[in-house]
CSV table of N, CA and C in Angstrom, one decimal:
chain,number,residue,atom,x,y,z
A,1,MET,N,-104.7,-21.6,326.6
A,1,MET,CA,-105.8,-22.4,326.0
A,1,MET,C,-105.3,-22.9,324.6
A,2,ALA,N,-105.7,-24.1,324.3
A,2,ALA,CA,-105.3,-24.7,323.1
A,2,ALA,C,-106.2,-24.1,321.9
A,3,LYS,N,-105.5,-24.0,320.8
A,3,LYS,CA,-106.2,-23.6,319.6
A,3,LYS,C,-106.8,-24.8,318.9
A,4,GLU,N,-108.1,-24.7,318.5
A,4,GLU,CA,-108.7,-25.8,317.9
A,4,GLU,C,-108.8,-25.6,316.4
A,5,ILE,N,-108.4,-26.6,315.6
A,5,ILE,CA,-108.3,-26.6,314.2
A,5,ILE,C,-109.0,-27.8,313.6
A,6,PHE,N,-109.8,-27.5,312.5
A,6,PHE,CA,-110.5,-28.6,311.8
A,6,PHE,C,-109.7,-28.9,310.5
A,7,ILE,N,-109.6,-30.2,310.3
A,7,ILE,CA,-108.9,-30.7,309.0
A,7,ILE,C,-109.9,-31.7,308.4
A,8,ASN,N,-110.3,-31.4,307.1
A,8,ASN,CA,-111.3,-32.2,306.4
A,8,ASN,C,-110.5,-33.1,305.4
A,9,LEU,N,-110.5,-34.4,305.7
A,9,LEU,CA,-109.8,-35.4,304.9
A,9,LEU,C,-110.8,-36.3,304.2
A,10,GLU,N,-112.0,-35.9,304.1
A,10,GLU,CA,-113.1,-36.8,303.6
A,10,GLU,C,-112.8,-37.1,302.1
A,11,LYS,N,-112.1,-36.3,301.4
A,11,LYS,CA,-111.9,-36.5,299.9
A,11,LYS,C,-110.5,-36.9,299.6
A,12,GLU,N,-109.7,-37.2,300.6
A,12,GLU,CA,-108.3,-37.6,300.4
A,12,GLU,C,-108.2,-39.0,300.0
A,13,VAL,N,-107.5,-39.3,299.0
A,13,VAL,CA,-107.4,-40.7,298.5
A,13,VAL,C,-105.9,-41.0,298.3
A,14,PHE,N,-105.5,-42.2,298.8
A,14,PHE,CA,-104.2,-42.7,298.7
A,14,PHE,C,-104.3,-44.0,297.8
A,15,ILE,N,-103.3,-44.1,296.9
A,15,ILE,CA,-103.4,-45.2,295.9
A,15,ILE,C,-102.3,-46.2,296.2
A,16,GLY,N,-102.5,-47.5,296.0
A,16,GLY,CA,-101.5,-48.5,296.1
A,16,GLY,C,-101.2,-48.9,297.5
A,17,ASN,N,-100.0,-49.4,297.7
A,17,ASN,CA,-99.5,-49.8,299.0
A,17,ASN,C,-99.1,-48.5,299.8
A,18,VAL,N,-99.5,-48.4,301.0
A,18,VAL,CA,-99.4,-47.2,301.8
A,18,VAL,C,-98.5,-47.4,303.0
A,19,LEU,N,-97.5,-46.6,303.3
A,19,LEU,CA,-96.7,-46.6,304.5
A,19,LEU,C,-97.2,-45.5,305.4
A,20,ASP,N,-97.7,-45.8,306.5
A,20,ASP,CA,-98.2,-44.8,307.5
A,20,ASP,C,-97.1,-44.7,308.6
A,21,ILE,N,-96.4,-43.5,308.6
A,21,ILE,CA,-95.4,-43.3,309.6
A,21,ILE,C,-95.9,-42.4,310.7
A,22,GLY,N,-95.9,-42.8,311.9
A,22,GLY,CA,-96.3,-42.0,313.0
A,22,GLY,C,-95.7,-42.4,314.3
A,23,PHE,N,-95.9,-41.6,315.3
A,23,PHE,CA,-95.5,-41.9,316.6
A,23,PHE,C,-96.6,-42.2,317.5
A,24,GLU,N,-97.8,-42.1,317.0
A,24,GLU,CA,-99.0,-42.5,317.7
A,24,GLU,C,-100.0,-43.0,316.7
A,25,ASN,N,-100.5,-44.2,316.9
A,25,ASN,CA,-101.5,-44.7,315.9
A,25,ASN,C,-102.9,-44.2,316.2
A,26,ASN,N,-103.3,-43.2,315.5
A,26,ASN,CA,-104.6,-42.6,315.7
A,26,ASN,C,-105.6,-43.1,314.7
A,27,GLY,N,-105.2,-44.0,313.8
A,27,GLY,CA,-106.2,-44.7,312.9
A,27,GLY,C,-106.7,-43.8,311.7
A,28,ILE,N,-106.2,-42.6,311.6
A,28,ILE,CA,-106.7,-41.7,310.5
A,28,ILE,C,-106.3,-42.3,309.2
A,29,VAL,N,-105.0,-42.6,309.0
A,29,VAL,CA,-104.6,-43.1,307.6
A,29,VAL,C,-105.3,-44.4,307.3
A,30,TYR,N,-105.4,-45.3,308.3
A,30,TYR,CA,-106.1,-46.5,308.1
A,30,TYR,C,-107.5,-46.3,307.6
A,31,ASP,N,-108.2,-45.4,308.3
A,31,ASP,CA,-109.6,-45.1,307.9
A,31,ASP,C,-109.7,-44.5,306.5
A,32,LEU,N,-108.7,-43.7,306.1
A,32,LEU,CA,-108.7,-43.1,304.8
A,32,LEU,C,-108.5,-44.2,303.7
A,33,CYS,N,-107.6,-45.1,304.0
A,33,CYS,CA,-107.2,-46.1,303.0
A,33,CYS,C,-108.3,-47.2,302.8
A,34,LYS,N,-108.8,-47.6,303.9
A,34,LYS,CA,-109.8,-48.7,303.9
A,34,LYS,C,-111.1,-48.2,303.3
A,35,ASN,N,-111.4,-46.9,303.3
A,35,ASN,CA,-112.6,-46.3,302.7
A,35,ASN,C,-112.4,-46.4,301.2
A,36,THR,N,-111.2,-46.4,300.7
A,36,THR,CA,-110.9,-46.4,299.2
A,36,THR,C,-110.9,-47.8,298.7
A,37,ASP,N,-110.1,-48.7,299.4
A,37,ASP,CA,-109.9,-50.0,298.8
A,37,ASP,C,-109.6,-51.0,300.0
A,38,ASP,N,-110.5,-51.9,300.2
A,38,ASP,CA,-110.3,-52.9,301.3
A,38,ASP,C,-109.2,-53.8,301.1
A,39,ASN,N,-108.7,-53.9,299.9
A,39,ASN,CA,-107.6,-54.9,299.6
A,39,ASN,C,-106.2,-54.2,299.6
A,40,MET,N,-106.1,-52.9,299.8
A,40,MET,CA,-104.8,-52.3,299.7
A,40,MET,C,-104.0,-52.6,301.0
A,41,THR,N,-102.7,-52.6,300.8
A,41,THR,CA,-101.7,-52.9,301.9
A,41,THR,C,-101.4,-51.6,302.6
A,42,ILE,N,-101.5,-51.6,303.9
A,42,ILE,CA,-101.2,-50.5,304.8
A,42,ILE,C,-100.2,-51.0,305.8
A,43,ASP,N,-99.0,-50.5,305.8
A,43,ASP,CA,-98.0,-50.8,306.8
A,43,ASP,C,-97.9,-49.6,307.7
A,44,TYR,N,-97.8,-49.9,309.0
A,44,TYR,CA,-97.7,-48.8,310.0
A,44,TYR,C,-96.4,-49.0,310.8
A,45,ILE,N,-95.6,-48.0,310.8
A,45,ILE,CA,-94.4,-48.1,311.7
A,45,ILE,C,-94.6,-47.0,312.8
A,46,ASN,N,-94.4,-47.4,314.0
A,46,ASN,CA,-94.5,-46.5,315.1
A,46,ASN,C,-93.1,-46.1,315.5
A,47,GLY,N,-92.7,-44.9,315.0
A,47,GLY,CA,-91.3,-44.4,315.3
A,47,GLY,C,-90.3,-45.1,314.5
A,48,MET,N,-89.0,-44.8,314.9
A,48,MET,CA,-87.9,-45.3,314.1
A,48,MET,C,-87.5,-46.8,314.5
A,49,SER,N,-88.0,-47.3,315.6
A,49,SER,CA,-87.5,-48.6,316.1
A,49,SER,C,-88.1,-49.7,315.2
A,50,GLU,N,-89.1,-49.5,314.4
A,50,GLU,CA,-89.7,-50.5,313.6
A,50,GLU,C,-89.3,-50.5,312.1
A,51,LYS,N,-88.4,-49.6,311.8
A,51,LYS,CA,-88.1,-49.3,310.4
A,51,LYS,C,-87.4,-50.5,309.7
A,52,ASN,N,-86.8,-51.4,310.5
A,52,ASN,CA,-86.0,-52.5,309.9
A,52,ASN,C,-86.9,-53.5,309.2
A,53,ARG,N,-88.2,-53.5,309.5
A,53,ARG,CA,-89.1,-54.5,308.9
A,53,ARG,C,-89.8,-54.0,307.6
A,54,ILE,N,-89.4,-52.8,307.2
A,54,ILE,CA,-90.0,-52.1,306.0
A,54,ILE,C,-89.2,-52.5,304.8
A,55,GLU,N,-89.9,-52.9,303.8
A,55,GLU,CA,-89.3,-53.3,302.5
A,55,GLU,C,-89.0,-52.0,301.7
A,56,LYS,N,-87.8,-52.0,301.0
A,56,LYS,CA,-87.4,-50.8,300.2
A,56,LYS,C,-88.1,-50.9,298.9
A,57,ASN,N,-88.4,-49.7,298.3
A,57,ASN,CA,-89.0,-49.6,297.0
A,57,ASN,C,-90.3,-50.4,296.8
A,58,TYR,N,-91.1,-50.4,297.9
A,58,TYR,CA,-92.3,-51.2,297.9
A,58,TYR,C,-93.6,-50.3,297.9
A,59,PHE,N,-93.5,-49.2,298.5
A,59,PHE,CA,-94.7,-48.4,298.7
A,59,PHE,C,-95.0,-47.4,297.6
A,60,ASP,N,-96.3,-47.2,297.3
A,60,ASP,CA,-96.7,-46.2,296.3
A,60,ASP,C,-96.9,-44.9,297.0
A,61,SER,N,-97.2,-44.9,298.3
A,61,SER,CA,-97.5,-43.7,299.0
A,61,SER,C,-96.9,-43.8,300.4
A,62,CYS,N,-96.5,-42.7,301.0
A,62,CYS,CA,-96.1,-42.6,302.4
A,62,CYS,C,-96.9,-41.5,303.0
A,63,VAL,N,-97.4,-41.7,304.2
A,63,VAL,CA,-98.2,-40.6,304.8
A,63,VAL,C,-97.6,-40.4,306.2
A,64,MET,N,-97.3,-39.1,306.5
A,64,MET,CA,-96.8,-38.7,307.8
A,64,MET,C,-97.8,-37.7,308.3
A,65,PHE,N,-98.3,-38.0,309.5
A,65,PHE,CA,-99.4,-37.2,310.1
A,65,PHE,C,-98.9,-36.7,311.4
A,66,PHE,N,-98.4,-35.5,311.5
A,66,PHE,CA,-98.0,-34.9,312.7
A,66,PHE,C,-96.9,-35.7,313.4
A,67,SER,N,-95.8,-36.0,312.7
A,67,SER,CA,-94.7,-36.8,313.3
A,67,SER,C,-93.4,-36.1,313.4
A,68,LEU,N,-93.2,-34.9,312.8
A,68,LEU,CA,-91.9,-34.3,312.7
A,68,LEU,C,-91.4,-33.7,314.0
A,69,MET,N,-92.3,-33.5,315.0
A,69,MET,CA,-91.9,-32.9,316.3
A,69,MET,C,-91.0,-33.9,317.0
A,70,GLU,N,-90.9,-35.2,316.6
A,70,GLU,CA,-90.1,-36.2,317.3
A,70,GLU,C,-88.6,-36.0,316.9
A,71,PHE,N,-88.3,-35.3,315.8
A,71,PHE,CA,-87.0,-35.2,315.3
A,71,PHE,C,-86.4,-33.9,315.8
A,72,LYS,N,-85.3,-34.0,316.6
A,72,LYS,CA,-84.8,-32.8,317.3
A,72,LYS,C,-83.9,-31.9,316.4
A,73,THR,N,-83.3,-32.5,315.4
A,73,THR,CA,-82.3,-31.8,314.6
A,73,THR,C,-82.6,-31.9,313.1
A,74,LYS,N,-82.1,-30.9,312.3
A,74,LYS,CA,-82.3,-31.0,310.9
A,74,LYS,C,-81.6,-32.2,310.3
A,75,LYS,N,-80.5,-32.6,310.8
A,75,LYS,CA,-79.7,-33.8,310.4
A,75,LYS,C,-80.6,-35.0,310.5
A,76,SER,N,-81.3,-35.2,311.6
A,76,SER,CA,-82.1,-36.4,311.8
A,76,SER,C,-83.3,-36.4,310.9
A,77,LYS,N,-83.9,-35.2,310.6
A,77,LYS,CA,-85.0,-35.1,309.7
A,77,LYS,C,-84.5,-35.4,308.3
A,78,LEU,N,-83.4,-34.9,307.9
A,78,LEU,CA,-82.9,-35.2,306.6
A,78,LEU,C,-82.6,-36.7,306.4
A,79,LYS,N,-82.0,-37.3,307.4
A,79,LYS,CA,-81.8,-38.7,307.3
A,79,LYS,C,-83.1,-39.5,307.2
A,80,PHE,N,-84.1,-39.1,307.9
A,80,PHE,CA,-85.4,-39.7,307.9
A,80,PHE,C,-86.0,-39.6,306.5
A,81,PHE,N,-86.0,-38.4,305.9
A,81,PHE,CA,-86.5,-38.2,304.5
A,81,PHE,C,-85.8,-39.0,303.5
A,82,LYS,N,-84.5,-39.2,303.7
A,82,LYS,CA,-83.7,-40.1,302.8
A,82,LYS,C,-84.3,-41.5,302.9
A,83,GLU,N,-84.5,-42.0,304.2
A,83,GLU,CA,-85.0,-43.3,304.4
A,83,GLU,C,-86.4,-43.5,303.8
A,84,ILE,N,-87.2,-42.5,303.9
A,84,ILE,CA,-88.6,-42.5,303.3
A,84,ILE,C,-88.4,-42.7,301.8
A,85,SER,N,-87.5,-41.9,301.2
A,85,SER,CA,-87.3,-42.0,299.7
A,85,SER,C,-86.9,-43.4,299.3
A,86,ASP,N,-86.2,-44.1,300.2
A,86,ASP,CA,-85.8,-45.5,299.9
A,86,ASP,C,-86.9,-46.5,300.0
A,87,TYR,N,-87.9,-46.2,300.8
A,87,TYR,CA,-89.1,-47.1,301.0
A,87,TYR,C,-90.1,-47.0,299.9
A,88,ILE,N,-90.2,-45.8,299.3
A,88,ILE,CA,-91.2,-45.7,298.3
A,88,ILE,C,-90.7,-45.9,296.9
A,89,LYS,N,-91.6,-46.3,296.0
A,89,LYS,CA,-91.2,-46.6,294.6
A,89,LYS,C,-90.7,-45.4,293.9
A,90,LYS,N,-90.2,-45.6,292.7
A,90,LYS,CA,-89.6,-44.5,291.9
A,90,LYS,C,-90.6,-43.3,291.7
A,91,ASP,N,-91.9,-43.6,291.5
A,91,ASP,CA,-92.9,-42.6,291.3
A,91,ASP,C,-93.7,-42.3,292.5
A,92,GLY,N,-93.2,-42.7,293.7
A,92,GLY,CA,-94.0,-42.7,294.9
A,92,GLY,C,-94.3,-41.3,295.4
A,93,ILE,N,-95.3,-41.1,296.2
A,93,ILE,CA,-95.8,-39.8,296.7
A,93,ILE,C,-95.7,-39.8,298.2
A,94,LEU,N,-95.2,-38.7,298.7
A,94,LEU,CA,-95.2,-38.5,300.2
A,94,LEU,C,-96.3,-37.4,300.5
A,95,TYR,N,-97.1,-37.7,301.5
A,95,TYR,CA,-98.2,-36.8,302.0
A,95,TYR,C,-97.8,-36.5,303.4
A,96,LEU,N,-97.7,-35.2,303.7
A,96,LEU,CA,-97.2,-34.8,305.0
A,96,LEU,C,-98.1,-33.7,305.6
A,97,TRP,N,-98.6,-33.9,306.8
A,97,TRP,CA,-99.3,-32.9,307.5
A,97,TRP,C,-98.5,-32.6,308.8
A,98,ASP,N,-98.3,-31.4,309.2
A,98,ASP,CA,-97.6,-31.1,310.4
A,98,ASP,C,-97.8,-29.7,310.9
A,99,VAL,N,-97.2,-29.4,312.1
A,99,VAL,CA,-97.3,-28.1,312.7
A,99,VAL,C,-96.3,-27.2,312.2
A,100,ASP,N,-96.7,-26.0,311.8
A,100,ASP,CA,-95.8,-25.0,311.4
A,100,ASP,C,-95.2,-24.3,312.6
A,101,LYS,N,-94.2,-24.9,313.2
A,101,LYS,CA,-93.7,-24.4,314.5
A,101,LYS,C,-92.2,-24.0,314.3
A,102,PRO,N,-91.9,-22.7,314.2
A,102,PRO,CA,-90.5,-22.3,314.2
A,102,PRO,C,-89.8,-22.4,315.5
A,103,ARG,N,-88.5,-22.4,315.5
A,103,ARG,CA,-87.8,-22.4,316.7
A,103,ARG,C,-88.2,-21.3,317.7
A,104,PHE,N,-88.1,-21.6,319.0
A,104,PHE,CA,-88.4,-20.7,320.1
A,104,PHE,C,-89.9,-20.4,320.2
A,105,LYS,N,-90.8,-21.1,319.5
A,105,LYS,CA,-92.2,-20.9,319.8
A,105,LYS,C,-92.8,-22.2,320.3
A,106,THR,N,-93.8,-22.1,321.1
A,106,THR,CA,-94.5,-23.3,321.7
A,106,THR,C,-96.0,-23.0,321.6
A,107,PHE,N,-96.7,-24.1,321.4
A,107,PHE,CA,-98.1,-24.0,321.5
A,107,PHE,C,-98.8,-25.4,321.5
A,108,LEU,N,-100.0,-25.4,321.8
A,108,LEU,CA,-100.8,-26.6,321.9
A,108,LEU,C,-102.0,-26.5,320.9
A,109,ILE,N,-102.2,-27.5,320.1
A,109,ILE,CA,-103.2,-27.5,319.1
A,109,ILE,C,-104.1,-28.7,319.3
A,110,LYS,N,-105.4,-28.5,319.3
A,110,LYS,CA,-106.4,-29.6,319.3
A,110,LYS,C,-106.9,-29.7,317.9
A,111,LEU,N,-106.8,-30.9,317.3
A,111,LEU,CA,-107.2,-31.1,315.9
A,111,LEU,C,-108.5,-31.9,315.9
A,112,ARG,N,-109.4,-31.6,315.0
A,112,ARG,CA,-110.6,-32.4,314.8
A,112,ARG,C,-110.4,-32.8,313.3
A,113,VAL,N,-110.2,-34.0,313.1
A,113,VAL,CA,-109.9,-34.5,311.7
A,113,VAL,C,-111.1,-35.3,311.2
A,114,PHE,N,-111.7,-34.9,310.1
A,114,PHE,CA,-112.9,-35.6,309.5
A,114,PHE,C,-112.4,-36.5,308.4
A,115,VAL,N,-112.8,-37.8,308.5
A,115,VAL,CA,-112.4,-38.8,307.6
A,115,VAL,C,-113.7,-39.3,306.8
A,116,PRO,N,-113.5,-40.0,305.7
A,116,PRO,CA,-114.6,-40.3,304.8
A,116,PRO,C,-115.8,-41.1,305.5
A,117,SER,N,-115.6,-41.8,306.5
A,117,SER,CA,-116.6,-42.5,307.2
A,117,SER,C,-117.5,-41.6,308.1
A,118,LYS,N,-117.3,-40.3,307.9
A,118,LYS,CA,-118.0,-39.3,308.6
A,118,LYS,C,-117.7,-39.3,310.1
A,119,LYS,N,-116.6,-39.9,310.4
A,119,LYS,CA,-116.1,-39.9,311.8
A,119,LYS,C,-115.2,-38.6,312.0
A,120,CYS,N,-115.2,-38.2,313.2
A,120,CYS,CA,-114.4,-37.1,313.6
A,120,CYS,C,-113.4,-37.6,314.7
A,121,LYS,N,-112.1,-37.6,314.3
A,121,LYS,CA,-111.0,-38.0,315.2
A,121,LYS,C,-110.4,-36.8,315.9
A,122,LYS,N,-110.2,-36.9,317.2
A,122,LYS,CA,-109.6,-35.8,317.9
A,122,LYS,C,-108.2,-36.1,318.3
A,123,ILE,N,-107.3,-35.2,318.0
A,123,ILE,CA,-105.9,-35.3,318.2
A,123,ILE,C,-105.4,-34.1,318.9
A,124,THR,N,-104.5,-34.2,319.9
A,124,THR,CA,-103.8,-33.1,320.5
A,124,THR,C,-102.4,-33.1,320.1
A,125,VAL,N,-101.9,-32.0,319.6
A,125,VAL,CA,-100.5,-31.8,319.2
A,125,VAL,C,-99.8,-30.9,320.2
A,126,ASN,N,-98.8,-31.4,320.9
A,126,ASN,CA,-98.1,-30.6,321.9
A,126,ASN,C,-96.8,-30.2,321.2
A,127,ALA,N,-96.6,-28.9,321.0
A,127,ALA,CA,-95.4,-28.3,320.4
A,127,ALA,C,-94.7,-27.5,321.4
A,128,PHE,N,-94.2,-28.1,322.5
A,128,PHE,CA,-93.7,-27.4,323.6
A,128,PHE,C,-92.2,-27.2,323.6
A,129,ASN,N,-91.5,-28.0,322.8
A,129,ASN,CA,-90.0,-27.9,322.8
A,129,ASN,C,-89.6,-26.7,322.0
A,130,PRO,N,-89.0,-25.7,322.7
A,130,PRO,CA,-88.7,-24.4,322.0
A,130,PRO,C,-87.5,-24.5,321.0
A,131,VAL,N,-86.7,-25.6,321.1
A,131,VAL,CA,-85.5,-25.6,320.2
A,131,VAL,C,-85.8,-26.4,318.9
A,132,ILE,N,-86.9,-27.1,318.8
A,132,ILE,CA,-87.3,-27.8,317.6
A,132,ILE,C,-87.8,-26.9,316.6
A,133,ASP,N,-87.3,-27.0,315.4
A,133,ASP,CA,-87.8,-26.2,314.2
A,133,ASP,C,-88.6,-27.2,313.3
A,134,ALA,N,-89.9,-27.2,313.4
A,134,ALA,CA,-90.7,-28.0,312.6
A,134,ALA,C,-91.5,-27.1,311.6
A,135,SER,N,-90.9,-26.0,311.2
A,135,SER,CA,-91.6,-25.1,310.4
A,135,SER,C,-91.8,-25.6,309.0
A,136,CYS,N,-92.7,-25.1,308.3
A,136,CYS,CA,-93.0,-25.5,306.9
A,136,CYS,C,-91.8,-25.2,306.0
A,137,GLU,N,-91.2,-24.0,306.2
A,137,GLU,CA,-90.1,-23.6,305.3
A,137,GLU,C,-88.9,-24.6,305.5
A,138,ASN,N,-88.6,-24.9,306.8
A,138,ASN,CA,-87.5,-25.8,307.0
A,138,ASN,C,-87.8,-27.2,306.5
A,139,THR,N,-89.0,-27.7,306.7
A,139,THR,CA,-89.4,-29.0,306.1
A,139,THR,C,-89.3,-29.0,304.6
A,140,ARG,N,-89.8,-28.0,304.0
A,140,ARG,CA,-89.7,-27.9,302.5
A,140,ARG,C,-88.3,-28.0,302.0
A,141,ARG,N,-87.4,-27.2,302.6
A,141,ARG,CA,-86.0,-27.2,302.2
A,141,ARG,C,-85.4,-28.6,302.4
A,142,LEU,N,-85.6,-29.2,303.5
A,142,LEU,CA,-85.1,-30.5,303.7
A,142,LEU,C,-85.6,-31.6,302.7
A,143,LEU,N,-86.9,-31.5,302.5
A,143,LEU,CA,-87.6,-32.5,301.6
A,143,LEU,C,-87.0,-32.4,300.2
A,144,GLN,N,-86.7,-31.2,299.7
A,144,GLN,CA,-86.2,-31.0,298.4
A,144,GLN,C,-84.9,-31.7,298.0
A,145,ASN,N,-84.3,-32.2,299.0
A,145,ASN,CA,-83.1,-33.0,298.7
A,145,ASN,C,-83.5,-34.4,298.1
A,146,TYR,N,-84.6,-34.9,298.4
A,146,TYR,CA,-85.1,-36.2,297.9
A,146,TYR,C,-86.4,-36.2,297.2
A,147,PHE,N,-87.1,-35.1,297.3
A,147,PHE,CA,-88.5,-35.1,296.7
A,147,PHE,C,-88.7,-33.8,295.9
A,148,ASP,N,-89.6,-33.8,294.9
A,148,ASP,CA,-90.1,-32.7,294.2
A,148,ASP,C,-91.4,-32.3,294.8
A,149,ILE,N,-91.5,-31.0,295.3
A,149,ILE,CA,-92.8,-30.6,295.9
A,149,ILE,C,-93.8,-30.4,294.8
A,150,ILE,N,-95.0,-31.1,295.0
A,150,ILE,CA,-96.1,-30.9,294.1
A,150,ILE,C,-97.1,-29.9,294.6
A,151,ASP,N,-97.4,-29.9,295.9
A,151,ASP,CA,-98.4,-29.1,296.5
A,151,ASP,C,-97.9,-28.7,297.9
A,152,LEU,N,-98.2,-27.5,298.3
A,152,LEU,CA,-97.8,-27.0,299.6
A,152,LEU,C,-98.9,-26.0,300.1
A,153,LYS,N,-99.5,-26.3,301.2
A,153,LYS,CA,-100.5,-25.4,301.8
A,153,LYS,C,-100.2,-25.2,303.2
A,154,CYS,N,-100.3,-23.9,303.7
A,154,CYS,CA,-100.0,-23.6,305.1
A,154,CYS,C,-101.1,-22.6,305.6
A,155,SER,N,-101.7,-23.0,306.7
A,155,SER,CA,-102.8,-22.1,307.3
A,155,SER,C,-103.0,-22.5,308.8
A,156,ASP,N,-103.2,-21.5,309.6
A,156,ASP,CA,-103.5,-21.8,311.0
A,156,ASP,C,-102.5,-22.6,311.7
A,157,ASN,N,-101.2,-22.4,311.4
A,157,ASN,CA,-100.1,-23.1,312.0
A,157,ASN,C,-100.0,-24.6,311.7
A,158,ILE,N,-100.7,-25.0,310.6
A,158,ILE,CA,-100.7,-26.4,310.1
A,158,ILE,C,-100.3,-26.3,308.6
A,159,TYR,N,-99.4,-27.3,308.2
A,159,TYR,CA,-99.1,-27.3,306.8
A,159,TYR,C,-99.3,-28.7,306.2
A,160,TYR,N,-99.5,-28.7,304.9
A,160,TYR,CA,-99.6,-29.9,304.1
A,160,TYR,C,-98.7,-29.9,303.0
A,161,ILE,N,-97.9,-30.9,302.8
A,161,ILE,CA,-97.0,-31.0,301.6
A,161,ILE,C,-97.3,-32.3,300.9
A,162,LYS,N,-97.4,-32.2,299.6
A,162,LYS,CA,-97.5,-33.4,298.8
A,162,LYS,C,-96.2,-33.4,297.9
A,163,ALA,N,-95.4,-34.4,297.9
A,163,ALA,CA,-94.2,-34.4,297.2
A,163,ALA,C,-94.0,-35.8,296.5
A,164,GLN,N,-93.2,-35.7,295.4
A,164,GLN,CA,-92.9,-37.0,294.7
A,164,GLN,C,-91.4,-37.2,294.7
A,165,LYS,N,-91.1,-38.5,294.8
A,165,LYS,CA,-89.7,-38.9,294.9
A,165,LYS,C,-89.0,-38.4,293.7
A,166,LYS,N,-87.8,-37.8,293.9
A,166,LYS,CA,-87.0,-37.2,292.8
A,166,LYS,C,-86.6,-38.3,291.8
A,167,GLY,N,-86.6,-37.9,290.5
A,167,GLY,CA,-86.2,-38.9,289.5
A,167,GLY,C,-87.4,-39.7,288.9
A,168,SER,N,-88.6,-39.4,289.4
A,168,SER,CA,-89.8,-40.1,288.9
A,168,SER,C,-90.2,-39.6,287.5
A,169,PHE,N,-90.9,-40.4,286.8
A,169,PHE,CA,-91.4,-40.0,285.5
A,169,PHE,C,-92.5,-39.0,285.5
A,170,LEU,N,-93.4,-39.1,286.5
A,170,LEU,CA,-94.6,-38.3,286.5
A,170,LEU,C,-94.3,-36.8,286.6
A,171,ILE,N,-93.5,-36.4,287.6
A,171,ILE,CA,-93.2,-35.0,287.7
A,171,ILE,C,-92.5,-34.4,286.5
A,172,GLY,N,-91.6,-35.2,285.9
A,172,GLY,CA,-90.9,-34.8,284.7
A,172,GLY,C,-91.9,-34.6,283.6
A,173,ASP,N,-92.9,-35.5,283.4
A,173,ASP,CA,-93.9,-35.3,282.4
A,173,ASP,C,-94.7,-34.0,282.6
A,174,ILE,N,-95.0,-33.7,283.8
A,174,ILE,CA,-95.8,-32.5,284.1
A,174,ILE,C,-95.0,-31.2,283.8
A,175,ILE,N,-93.7,-31.2,284.1
A,175,ILE,CA,-92.8,-30.1,283.9
A,175,ILE,C,-92.6,-29.9,282.4
A,176,ASN,N,-92.4,-31.0,281.6
A,176,ASN,CA,-92.1,-31.0,280.2
A,176,ASN,C,-93.4,-30.6,279.4
A,177,SER,N,-94.6,-30.9,279.9
A,177,SER,CA,-95.8,-30.6,279.2
A,177,SER,C,-96.1,-29.1,279.2
A,178,ASN,N,-95.5,-28.3,280.0
A,178,ASN,CA,-95.8,-26.9,280.1
A,178,ASN,C,-95.0,-26.1,279.2
């Protein structure tokens, strides 16, 4: 039986031009962005095949919503994170939600995602490939090559990471002010 998890994104806000990276267009990021600003630019790429049309250093934010299961190896994830860092501006932010699935474990998760318009979107995440490591710890380690981790939360086999592109002014200001 699938585990059911609730994610409340009613207060999540993305600023500026947003790149939505996913392998299924479930409309969650679009709903979040349009609730904030009808004039903001949202580009959506469905998998790696559409990445050639994305402009480098253009996006203020990049959102990945349950997409890492598509990458079979650490090397492919690392390459993907490098490409994301190329797409976002110097002070850009990456928002990532995914399944905390270590190697050799499998499970099915049913998500109910609440967005600002009071809608509830239902998503099913199939984590059946036992050789894929989509764990929070593995993802954090790989991200740190190109991003500074700002926030990390993990609960009920779901994790959230907010990270800023390395070399940005904002994270340096935060560190230096302490």
